[in-house]
Amino acid sequence: MSKKITLTIAGTDISFEPTMTAYNGFINDMMPNDKVAPAHNYLKKIVCQESKAELDDLLKRPGAALQLVNAVNAEFAPELDITVKN
């Protein structure tokens, strides 16, 4: 399952194509004391070729990797509506 997701950041479009394999790898790589490196690596894996330079510039900003991952994953893996019945 691959879905192209385009984010507009400060007037620039950046496109990503996350896959289930890349997403699961990102989740598996995250540790309580290491979230930035897995987020950075995940974004570099899923960015579309035409957006690589723009992503590299954005990743130089503090906190950008986590903000971008949150935006991409909110679209790729939205929250399920779960109700517990008694």
JSON list of N, CA and C in Angstrom, two decimals, residues 1 3 5 18 20 23 27 42 70-80:
[
{"chain": "A", "resi": 1, "resn": "MET", "atom": "N", "xyz": [0.85, -1.17, 0.00]},
{"chain": "A", "resi": 1, "resn": "MET", "atom": "CA", "xyz": [0.00, 0.00, 0.00]},
{"chain": "A", "resi": 1, "resn": "MET", "atom": "C", "xyz": [0.90, 1.24, 0.00]},
{"chain": "A", "resi": 3, "resn": "LYS", "atom": "N", "xyz": [0.75, 5.47, -0.84]},
{"chain": "A", "resi": 3, "resn": "LYS", "atom": "CA", "xyz": [-0.15, 6.60, -1.07]},
{"chain": "A", "resi": 3, "resn": "LYS", "atom": "C", "xyz": [0.71, 7.86, -1.08]},
{"chain": "A", "resi": 5, "resn": "ILE", "atom": "N", "xyz": [1.53, 11.51, -0.48]},
{"chain": "A", "resi": 5, "resn": "ILE", "atom": "CA", "xyz": [1.06, 12.54, 0.44]},
{"chain": "A", "resi": 5, "resn": "ILE", "atom": "C", "xyz": [1.90, 13.79, 0.20]},
{"chain": "A", "resi": 18, "resn": "PRO", "atom": "N", "xyz": [4.81, 7.01, 1.68]},
{"chain": "A", "resi": 18, "resn": "PRO", "atom": "CA", "xyz": [5.05, 6.02, 2.73]},
{"chain": "A", "resi": 18, "resn": "PRO", "atom": "C", "xyz": [4.51, 4.65, 2.32]},
{"chain": "A", "resi": 20, "resn": "MET", "atom": "N", "xyz": [3.85, 0.51, 4.00]},
{"chain": "A", "resi": 20, "resn": "MET", "atom": "CA", "xyz": [3.66, -0.22, 5.26]},
{"chain": "A", "resi": 20, "resn": "MET", "atom": "C", "xyz": [5.01, -0.68, 5.81]},
{"chain": "A", "resi": 23, "resn": "TYR", "atom": "N", "xyz": [6.82, 2.38, 7.26]},
{"chain": "A", "resi": 23, "resn": "TYR", "atom": "CA", "xyz": [6.11, 2.81, 8.46]},
{"chain": "A", "resi": 23, "resn": "TYR", "atom": "C", "xyz": [6.42, 1.87, 9.63]},
{"chain": "A", "resi": 27, "resn": "ILE", "atom": "N", "xyz": [8.35, 2.68, 13.25]},
{"chain": "A", "resi": 27, "resn": "ILE", "atom": "CA", "xyz": [7.78, 2.39, 14.58]},
{"chain": "A", "resi": 27, "resn": "ILE", "atom": "C", "xyz": [8.71, 1.47, 15.36]},
{"chain": "A", "resi": 42, "resn": "TYR", "atom": "N", "xyz": [13.28, 7.76, 8.36]},
{"chain": "A", "resi": 42, "resn": "TYR", "atom": "CA", "xyz": [11.99, 7.41, 7.75]},
{"chain": "A", "resi": 42, "resn": "TYR", "atom": "C", "xyz": [11.62, 8.41, 6.67]},
{"chain": "A", "resi": 70, "resn": "ASN", "atom": "N", "xyz": [4.74, 13.48, 12.03]},
{"chain": "A", "resi": 70, "resn": "ASN", "atom": "CA", "xyz": [3.38, 13.52, 12.55]},
{"chain": "A", "resi": 70, "resn": "ASN", "atom": "C", "xyz": [2.37, 13.86, 11.46]},
{"chain": "A", "resi": 71, "resn": "ALA", "atom": "N", "xyz": [2.69, 14.81, 10.59]},
{"chain": "A", "resi": 71, "resn": "ALA", "atom": "CA", "xyz": [1.78, 15.22, 9.52]},
{"chain": "A", "resi": 71, "resn": "ALA", "atom": "C", "xyz": [1.60, 14.10, 8.49]},
{"chain": "A", "resi": 72, "resn": "VAL", "atom": "N", "xyz": [2.70, 13.46, 8.10]},
{"chain": "A", "resi": 72, "resn": "VAL", "atom": "CA", "xyz": [2.62, 12.37, 7.12]},
{"chain": "A", "resi": 72, "resn": "VAL", "atom": "C", "xyz": [1.85, 11.19, 7.69]},
{"chain": "A", "resi": 73, "resn": "ASN", "atom": "N", "xyz": [2.18, 10.80, 8.91]},
{"chain": "A", "resi": 73, "resn": "ASN", "atom": "CA", "xyz": [1.54, 9.62, 9.49]},
{"chain": "A", "resi": 73, "resn": "ASN", "atom": "C", "xyz": [0.09, 9.85, 9.87]},
{"chain": "A", "resi": 74, "resn": "ALA", "atom": "N", "xyz": [-0.29, 11.08, 10.14]},
{"chain": "A", "resi": 74, "resn": "ALA", "atom": "CA", "xyz": [-1.71, 11.38, 10.41]},
{"chain": "A", "resi": 74, "resn": "ALA", "atom": "C", "xyz": [-2.56, 11.07, 9.18]},
{"chain": "A", "resi": 75, "resn": "GLU", "atom": "N", "xyz": [-1.98, 11.26, 8.01]},
{"chain": "A", "resi": 75, "resn": "GLU", "atom": "CA", "xyz": [-2.68, 10.96, 6.77]},
{"chain": "A", "resi": 75, "resn": "GLU", "atom": "C", "xyz": [-2.53, 9.49, 6.37]},
{"chain": "A", "resi": 76, "resn": "PHE", "atom": "N", "xyz": [-1.32, 8.93, 6.53]},
{"chain": "A", "resi": 76, "resn": "PHE", "atom": "CA", "xyz": [-1.06, 7.56, 6.12]},
{"chain": "A", "resi": 76, "resn": "PHE", "atom": "C", "xyz": [-1.70, 6.54, 7.06]},
{"chain": "A", "resi": 77, "resn": "ALA", "atom": "N", "xyz": [-1.61, 6.77, 8.34]},
{"chain": "A", "resi": 77, "resn": "ALA", "atom": "CA", "xyz": [-2.12, 5.82, 9.35]},
{"chain": "A", "resi": 77, "resn": "ALA", "atom": "C", "xyz": [-3.02, 6.57, 10.33]},
{"chain": "A", "resi": 78, "resn": "PRO", "atom": "N", "xyz": [-4.21, 6.98, 9.88]},
{"chain": "A", "resi": 78, "resn": "PRO", "atom": "CA", "xyz": [-5.09, 7.75, 10.76]},
{"chain": "A", "resi": 78, "resn": "PRO", "atom": "C", "xyz": [-5.56, 6.93, 11.96]},
{"chain": "A", "resi": 79, "resn": "GLU", "atom": "N", "xyz": [-5.91, 7.65, 12.99]},
{"chain": "A", "resi": 79, "resn": "GLU", "atom": "CA", "xyz": [-6.42, 7.01, 14.21]},
{"chain": "A", "resi": 79, "resn": "GLU", "atom": "C", "xyz": [-7.69, 6.22, 13.90]},
{"chain": "A", "resi": 80, "resn": "LEU", "atom": "N", "xyz": [-7.80, 5.04, 14.49]},
{"chain": "A", "resi": 80, "resn": "LEU", "atom": "CA", "xyz": [-9.01, 4.24, 14.36]},
{"chain": "A", "resi": 80, "resn": "LEU", "atom": "C", "xyz": [-10.05, 4.73, 15.36]}
]
